[in-house]
Short mmCIF file of C-alpha atoms in Angstrom, two decimals:
data_model
loop_
_atom_site.label_atom_id
_atom_site.label_comp_id
_atom_site.label_asym_id
_atom_site.label_seq_id
_atom_site.Cartn_x
_atom_site.Cartn_y
_atom_site.Cartn_z
CA ASP A 293 -123.62 86.05 86.51
CA ALA A 294 -125.65 83.70 83.97
CA GLY A 295 -127.81 81.09 85.96
CA ILE A 296 -125.45 78.31 86.03
CA THR A 297 -125.00 75.90 88.91
CA GLN A 298 -122.66 72.74 89.14
CA SER A 299 -122.97 70.20 91.59
CA PRO A 300 -121.15 68.98 93.64
CA ARG A 301 -118.34 71.76 93.62
CA HIS A 302 -116.17 69.39 95.17
CA LYS A 303 -115.82 65.38 95.19
CA VAL A 304 -113.40 62.78 96.30
CA THR A 305 -113.69 59.40 94.97
CA GLU A 306 -112.02 56.19 94.73
CA THR A 307 -110.79 54.51 91.38
CA GLY A 308 -113.35 52.38 89.78
CA THR A 309 -116.42 53.90 91.29
CA PRO A 310 -119.07 55.78 89.07
CA VAL A 311 -119.49 59.62 89.29
CA THR A 312 -122.05 61.91 88.28
CA LEU A 313 -121.81 65.46 87.99
CA ARG A 314 -124.79 67.72 87.52
CA CYS A 315 -125.02 71.00 85.31
CA HIS A 316 -128.21 73.30 86.01
CA GLN A 317 -129.23 76.21 83.93
CA THR A 318 -131.83 78.81 84.70
CA GLU A 319 -131.14 80.75 81.21
CA ASN A 320 -133.43 78.37 78.77
CA HIS A 321 -130.11 78.50 76.76
CA ARG A 322 -130.37 75.81 73.87
CA TYR A 323 -126.49 74.51 73.97
CA MET A 324 -124.63 73.06 76.75
CA TYR A 325 -120.97 71.98 77.27
CA TRP A 326 -118.94 70.06 79.51
CA TYR A 327 -114.96 70.69 79.71
CA ARG A 328 -112.18 69.78 81.84
CA GLN A 329 -109.37 72.03 82.80
CA ASP A 330 -105.76 70.75 83.58
CA PRO A 331 -102.51 72.59 83.97
CA GLY A 332 -100.92 72.81 80.50
CA HIS A 333 -103.95 71.82 78.69
CA GLY A 334 -106.27 74.57 78.90
CA LEU A 335 -110.10 73.52 78.31
CA ARG A 336 -110.83 70.60 76.78
CA LEU A 337 -114.31 69.51 75.49
CA ILE A 338 -115.69 66.44 76.67
CA HIS A 339 -119.33 66.59 75.35
CA TYR A 340 -121.70 69.02 74.29
CA SER A 341 -125.51 69.16 73.96
CA TYR A 342 -127.53 71.14 71.27
CA GLY A 343 -130.89 70.34 72.48
CA VAL A 344 -132.80 68.00 74.74
CA LYS A 345 -131.67 64.35 73.95
CA ASP A 346 -129.03 65.87 71.04
CA THR A 347 -125.65 65.23 72.13
CA ASP A 348 -122.15 64.87 70.67
CA LYS A 349 -118.65 63.94 71.50
CA GLY A 350 -115.98 66.28 72.18
CA GLU A 351 -112.08 65.79 71.77
CA VAL A 352 -111.53 63.97 75.16
CA SER A 353 -114.80 61.78 75.20
CA ASP A 354 -113.28 58.48 76.48
CA GLY A 355 -114.68 57.26 79.69
CA TYR A 356 -117.15 59.98 80.03
CA SER A 357 -121.02 59.70 79.07
CA VAL A 358 -123.85 62.44 79.26
CA SER A 359 -127.19 62.91 79.23
CA ARG A 360 -129.79 65.77 78.62
CA SER A 361 -133.51 64.78 79.32
CA LYS A 362 -134.40 68.59 79.98
CA THR A 363 -133.26 71.85 78.75
CA GLU A 364 -132.05 73.13 82.29
CA ASP A 365 -130.10 69.84 83.25
CA PHE A 366 -126.70 68.21 81.64
CA LEU A 367 -125.21 65.32 83.44
CA LEU A 368 -121.63 64.14 83.06
CA THR A 369 -120.89 60.51 84.24
CA LEU A 370 -117.55 58.87 84.70
CA GLU A 371 -118.47 55.28 83.92
CA SER A 372 -115.61 54.02 86.28
CA ALA A 373 -113.51 56.91 87.47
CA THR A 374 -109.61 56.73 87.04
CA SER A 375 -106.75 58.79 88.41
CA SER A 376 -106.37 60.22 85.20
CA GLN A 377 -109.76 62.01 85.59
CA THR A 378 -108.73 63.96 88.36
CA SER A 379 -109.43 67.75 87.09
CA VAL A 380 -111.62 70.51 87.24
CA TYR A 381 -115.00 70.10 85.30
CA PHE A 382 -116.57 73.27 84.08
CA CYS A 383 -120.14 73.22 82.36
CA ALA A 384 -121.09 75.98 79.78
CA ILE A 385 -124.03 77.18 78.18
CA ALA A 386 -124.89 79.50 75.13
CA ASP A 387 -127.88 80.55 73.39
CA ARG A 388 -126.56 80.88 69.73
CA GLY A 389 -124.14 78.27 69.25
CA VAL A 390 -120.44 79.37 70.42
CA ASP A 391 -120.62 83.03 70.05
CA GLU A 392 -120.61 83.44 73.83
CA GLN A 393 -120.47 80.67 76.40
CA TYR A 394 -121.16 81.26 79.94
CA PHE A 395 -119.49 79.08 82.45
CA GLY A 396 -120.35 77.57 85.66
CA PRO A 397 -118.38 77.76 88.90
CA GLY A 398 -116.53 74.33 88.09
CA THR A 399 -116.62 70.97 90.27
CA ARG A 400 -113.17 69.81 91.52
CA LEU A 401 -112.98 66.24 91.29
CA THR A 402 -110.18 63.86 92.64
CA VAL A 403 -110.08 60.13 92.13
CA THR A 404 -107.80 58.28 94.48
CA GLN B 285 -103.80 67.53 68.14
CA GLN B 286 -103.35 71.35 69.31
CA GLN B 287 -105.32 73.55 66.87
CA VAL B 288 -104.68 76.80 68.99
CA LYS B 289 -100.99 77.43 70.37
CA GLN B 290 -101.11 80.04 72.79
CA SER B 291 -97.56 81.77 74.51
CA PRO B 292 -96.25 82.54 76.95
CA GLN B 293 -97.61 80.42 79.54
CA SER B 294 -97.01 82.77 82.27
CA LEU B 295 -96.41 86.68 82.22
CA ILE B 296 -95.37 89.03 84.71
CA VAL B 297 -95.88 92.78 84.00
CA GLN B 298 -95.32 96.09 86.21
CA LYS B 299 -98.53 98.37 86.85
CA GLY B 300 -99.13 100.66 83.93
CA GLY B 301 -97.47 98.32 81.46
CA ILE B 302 -98.52 96.57 78.39
CA SER B 303 -99.45 92.72 78.35
CA ILE B 304 -99.31 90.82 75.26
CA ILE B 305 -100.54 87.27 74.98
CA ASN B 306 -100.16 85.40 71.42
CA CYS B 307 -102.07 82.77 69.94
CA ALA B 308 -101.79 81.08 66.60
CA TYR B 309 -104.13 78.58 64.93
CA GLU B 310 -103.93 76.07 62.30
CA ASN B 311 -107.40 75.59 60.90
CA THR B 312 -108.29 78.33 58.19
CA ALA B 313 -112.26 77.63 58.82
CA PHE B 314 -112.01 79.19 62.01
CA ASP B 315 -113.76 82.25 61.91
CA TYR B 316 -114.55 83.45 65.47
CA PHE B 317 -111.68 84.24 67.98
CA PRO B 318 -112.57 85.04 71.66
CA TRP B 319 -110.59 85.48 74.60
CA TYR B 320 -111.96 84.47 77.91
CA GLN B 321 -110.65 85.78 81.29
CA GLN B 322 -110.55 83.45 84.49
CA PHE B 323 -109.89 84.48 88.03
CA PRO B 324 -108.95 81.79 90.71
CA GLY B 325 -111.87 79.55 91.76
CA LYS B 326 -114.01 81.08 89.14
CA GLY B 327 -115.31 79.87 85.78
CA PRO B 328 -113.62 81.55 82.57
CA ALA B 329 -115.84 84.77 81.37
CA LEU B 330 -115.79 86.19 77.72
CA LEU B 331 -113.43 89.30 77.73
CA ILE B 332 -113.44 90.15 73.95
CA ALA B 333 -113.85 88.53 70.78
CA ILE B 334 -113.36 89.29 66.94
CA ARG B 335 -114.27 88.00 63.45
CA PRO B 336 -111.57 87.87 60.69
CA ASP B 337 -113.14 90.49 58.69
CA VAL B 338 -111.48 93.23 60.99
CA SER B 339 -107.76 93.70 62.08
CA GLU B 340 -108.43 94.87 65.38
CA LYS B 341 -110.94 95.44 67.94
CA LYS B 342 -110.68 97.33 71.12
CA GLU B 343 -112.64 97.47 74.14
CA GLY B 344 -111.23 100.04 77.13
CA ARG B 345 -107.90 98.79 77.87
CA PHE B 346 -108.28 95.52 75.94
CA THR B 347 -107.21 95.11 72.22
CA ILE B 348 -107.49 92.09 69.91
CA SER B 349 -105.01 92.39 66.86
CA PHE B 350 -105.71 89.69 64.23
CA ASN B 351 -103.42 88.43 61.25
CA LYS B 352 -105.66 86.39 58.90
CA SER B 353 -102.39 85.47 56.65
CA ALA B 354 -100.28 84.50 59.59
CA LYS B 355 -103.10 82.71 61.16
CA GLN B 356 -102.31 84.70 64.38
CA PHE B 357 -104.04 86.81 67.05
CA SER B 358 -102.94 88.61 69.96
CA LEU B 359 -104.44 90.44 73.07
CA HIS B 360 -103.03 93.39 74.34
CA ILE B 361 -103.94 94.95 77.63
CA MET B 362 -102.75 98.60 78.44
CA ASP B 363 -102.11 100.09 81.25
CA SER B 364 -102.05 96.85 83.16
CA GLN B 365 -103.70 96.82 86.65
CA PRO B 366 -103.31 94.30 89.64
CA GLY B 367 -106.79 93.54 88.98
CA ASP B 368 -105.96 92.14 85.58
CA SER B 369 -104.01 89.26 87.16
CA ALA B 370 -105.75 86.39 85.86
CA THR B 371 -105.44 83.42 83.30
CA TYR B 372 -106.02 84.33 79.95
CA PHE B 373 -107.73 81.68 77.25
CA CYS B 374 -107.56 82.44 73.61
CA ALA B 375 -110.01 80.15 71.49
CA ALA B 376 -111.16 79.77 68.16
CA SER B 377 -114.30 78.24 66.41
CA ARG B 378 -116.36 78.59 63.62
CA ALA B 379 -119.31 81.01 63.98
CA GLY B 380 -122.71 79.86 64.17
CA GLY B 381 -124.73 76.57 65.13
CA TYR B 382 -123.18 74.48 67.61
CA GLN B 383 -119.53 74.53 66.63
CA LYS B 384 -117.00 73.24 68.95
CA VAL B 385 -114.55 75.88 70.63
CA THR B 386 -110.59 75.07 70.93
CA PHE B 387 -108.95 76.68 73.42
CA GLY B 388 -105.37 77.67 74.11
CA THR B 389 -103.52 76.47 77.06
CA GLY B 390 -103.77 79.66 78.92
CA THR B 391 -101.51 82.32 80.24
CA LYS B 392 -101.27 83.39 83.59
CA LEU B 393 -100.78 86.88 83.93
CA GLN B 394 -99.42 88.42 87.00
CA VAL B 395 -99.43 92.49 87.39
CA ILE B 396 -97.25 93.76 89.99
CA PRO B 397 -97.39 96.88 91.95
#
């Protein structure tokens, strides 16, 4: 398995609270991605990064922000969690753009 | 806006049979088409991928067929095994750089003995 860890693996939080999910890689890959996975929707890109401090929005970025201050860490923040953000969140990394993405184990987030 | 449509949503196949999953795309700029396999509780993993300069790619029991004019591609799993039971996602993107990947909605495959 590619060296990708996500923390926490499970989290339950209340509506309106901020939440930060962490993705950590040991592969020194340039590209990092955050996806959410929901039944009937597959995987949808939230944000991605193409280098330290270089990020861009995906198709479902509203309500989310990201930061990448080091090559190995990519943080996803839900500024004020809502029930619609209950989902499984996956981080992915890639060395050469999208030719192959390696996914982390996922974080299951429940917003009550 | 869903740019990659995947069907069926679920599929039950007998052991030894052929599993077929279909995808269609809209964006003619797409030129990289991977398939990902996901087991319960795990992240997706790349299974096989194709570029539009070939019409078919085979790796073991897994084959991608690609029809550029119809903007369709499919995954065939020959001699399906219970261990193939997983969710399969097709995807599409423009190759190179930091292009975004668009995923299909997934197909849950169950191979029964």
